[in-house]
Each structure stands twice: as C-alpha cells, then as structure tokens.
Amino acid sequence: MVHLKDNFGRTFPYFRISITDVCNFKCGYCLPDGYKKPDNKKTFLTIDEIRRIGIALSELGVCKIRLTGGEPTVRKDFIDIVKNLKSLPGIKKVLMTTNGYNLKQIAKPLMEQKIDGINISIDSLDREKFKFITGMDKLEDILAGLKLLQENNFKKIKINAVLLKGVNDSEEDFNNWQQFIKSNYVDFRYIELMQTGDNLDYFKKYHVSANVFRDYLLKKEWIHQTAGFDSGPSKNYIHKDFRGKFGIIAPYSKDFCKSCNRLRITAQGDLRLCLFGDTGISLRALLQNDEQIPQLKDLINAQLNFKKESHYLELGNTGITPHLASIGG
Ligand code: SAM
Ligand code: SF4
C-alpha cells in the first residue's frame, strides 16, 4: 500500500524525521565549528507531534521511518520516541542514523524496543583520521558500541562514511573496510561528499567522485546488486567471500534522483521535498491535536505536486540547506 506519489511517478514509502538539530560532533563537512543555537525561538518537535506525524504517515502508506538529526540520540526522550513510533500499526520499520557516541549506553534499550536498523557514521577506522574528520576522539567508544550490538546478535547495522579526497579514499582505506566487513556482519557505504550552503571551501578541497571506490570494488570482484522497492539510493555490491555488503551513495551520479523514495521533516516540523530544495512548508500548526490528522495528511499529499524532478546539485544549487544537520541527512 503506497499512496504518496509525485508527478514523476515516484512513490514514497520512506520518511526521515529529524528530531533535533543539535549535535555534539564537529564534522568538517557538516558542523565544523560545532552546533550553534540559532536566534529563533523555535523548539524541536515534541514526542506527541512526532507521534501524530507517524500516524498521518502510516495512513498515507509510509511503512518506514528513519530518525535522524543533528544527533538524534542527544534527546533524552529518544528511546520513548522509538517506542512510540514502533507502536503504530502500518509503520513496519523504525530506523535511526547516529554518530554512535553513546551507542554503548543505548544499544540495549534500542534492541529492547526492537529498532529495525541502525546506521552508524564512521568516516575512518584510523583513530587520527577519524579525529581529523569529526573533531572528536571517539572512534574506540563507537566501535565498542558496535561490538555490543553484535554480541547481542543484532544484525541490522550499516556503517556510512563520507568519502574525502586525500583523507579516506586510498586503497589502504578501502582494504581496511574490506577487512572489517569480512570479520563483522555489517554493510558499509561510502557517501560522496555533497556541497551544502555552508561548506563550499571544504567541498572544493575534499570532494572526489565515488567512482574511485566503485573502480576498487570492481577490481576486487564485487558484484553490483539490484535494489528493492523501499531501499535507498545506495548502489550495493556483494561478494561470495563476504557476509557484509558494500554500497555507494553518489548524489552527483546521473539518474540519482530517479530512484528517490524519501521525504523529510525537519526538527522544527517543516516538510522538505528534497535535501536541496528551495522551500520547506511548516506542518507544525497541524500537529497540535489528533483531530488535525486528516488535514495533515491532505497537506502532505498536496505538497507532493511540488516535488521537483532533480536536485540540480550539479549546478551548485544547494537550496536552503546550510548543512545536513539542519535537515537530517
Ligand atoms: N549525526 C548523525 C550522523 O552523523 O550519523 C545523523 C545526522 S548526519 C547529518 C547524517 C549523515 O549525513 C551522516 O552519515 C553524515 O556523514 C552525512 N553527511 C553530513 N553532511 C554531509 C555532506 N555534506 N555530504 C555527504 N554526507 C554528509
Ligand atoms: Fe553531527 Fe552527524 Fe553533522 Fe557529524 S554529520 S556534525 S555527527 S550531524
């Protein structure tokens, strides 16, 4: 059952909800100076507002919700948010993206809530490189959290790294990840660095085409796998000798937007049709009580008519997105 459809025939079984803009890391491509509280007094979505979004989305045929941020797990009510969304009929998967800083502490409660998947951002397996990229010396803690998940037989783990020229794009870096997924049951994906409103200099310095990793995979006899209906834009590769998969998310590649199946809601309740769109319509006024849910559904449905065919990122159009922490990357 998928109701949400745009004018280009794309359907939307998948939503990302950002639940906070706050983050405790300082990734060079995202928040190099750390999170700064903005002047506006807007608060982040409350647990009740998130629940109403979840109900509306499930009635619109959305079956998969990813919680993201900023760093979603800085919220004290994070586990309750997961619990709430998991209780909604129709929402078959609740997933999350995290920098993993407190994974050791929250791994058990997350598994108790039966979280359906955890994406952990780990830009390098080398402690110094990790520190250089994220501004934090947290690699050991994150890996310990990952280990705890694995010891408890939790298998739905993906690791994401942003590919950065001259930092983590060498054959040695790729070999390290290959070794890692041989001994760990995880999928690993490189994301090509995206230009956002705030990171032009960083982008110019570190952007490299994800083809360098694709060429490596083909050389090592990894085989491209076709995608499922609710899977994201990642191109996945499998290999008979490995349990984990490799993936590439290449937003600048031709036809990337053709398979777009996701919409986003920001931490302040704006619906964003595209990561790099020019507008965001506020849903907040319709999130205040359960009686508004039919209107909320109508608004989301109507907005889909405005979803554009492509992000035009290749033309340097980053829309109104200063950094991905502001929209939930
Ligand atoms: N804080 C969490 C984390 O880092 O996993 C969740 C939010 S973060 C914005 C989501 C993902 O976006 C992370 O994997 C991060 O590496 C990625 N990201 C952030 N800025 C990016 C950029 N400019 N280009 C590509 N990926 C980016
Ligand atoms: Fe924080 Fe994630 Fe942005 Fe890094 S990518 S600064 S962890 S929001």
PDB file of C-alpha atoms and ligand atoms in Angstrom, residues 23 25-27 29-31 69-71 99 325, ligand 2:
ATOM      1  CA  CYS A  23      24.982  17.688  17.523  1.00  0.00           C
ATOM      2  CA  PHE A  25      30.406  16.369  16.843  1.00  0.00           C
ATOM      3  CA  LYS A  26      32.193  18.825  14.573  1.00  0.00           C
ATOM      4  CA  CYS A  27      32.401  17.044  11.236  1.00  0.00           C
ATOM      5  CA  TYR A  29      31.692  18.854   6.072  1.00  0.00           C
ATOM      6  CA  CYS A  30      28.696  19.495   8.338  1.00  0.00           C
ATOM      7  CA  LEU A  31      29.226  21.488  11.561  1.00  0.00           C
ATOM      8  CA  GLY A  69      19.274  14.857  13.188  1.00  0.00           C
ATOM      9  CA  GLY A  70      21.684  16.597  14.178  1.00  0.00           C
ATOM     10  CA  GLU A  71      22.489  13.776  16.527  1.00  0.00           C
ATOM     11  CA  ASN A  99      27.245   9.260  15.110  1.00  0.00           C
ATOM     12  CA  ALA A 325      22.455  18.650  10.404  1.00  0.00           C
TER      13      ALA A 325
HETATM   14 FE1  SF4 B   2      26.903  15.864  13.717  1.00  0.00          FE
HETATM   15 FE2  SF4 B   2      26.184  13.998  12.018  1.00  0.00          FE
HETATM   16 FE3  SF4 B   2      26.725  16.528  11.188  1.00  0.00          FE
HETATM   17 FE4  SF4 B   2      28.718  14.980  12.031  1.00  0.00          FE
HETATM   18  S1  SF4 B   2      27.405  14.611  10.241  1.00  0.00           S
HETATM   19  S2  SF4 B   2      28.369  17.122  12.631  1.00  0.00           S
HETATM   20  S3  SF4 B   2      27.764  13.798  13.606  1.00  0.00           S
HETATM   21  S4  SF4 B   2      25.049  15.910  12.464  1.00  0.00           S
END
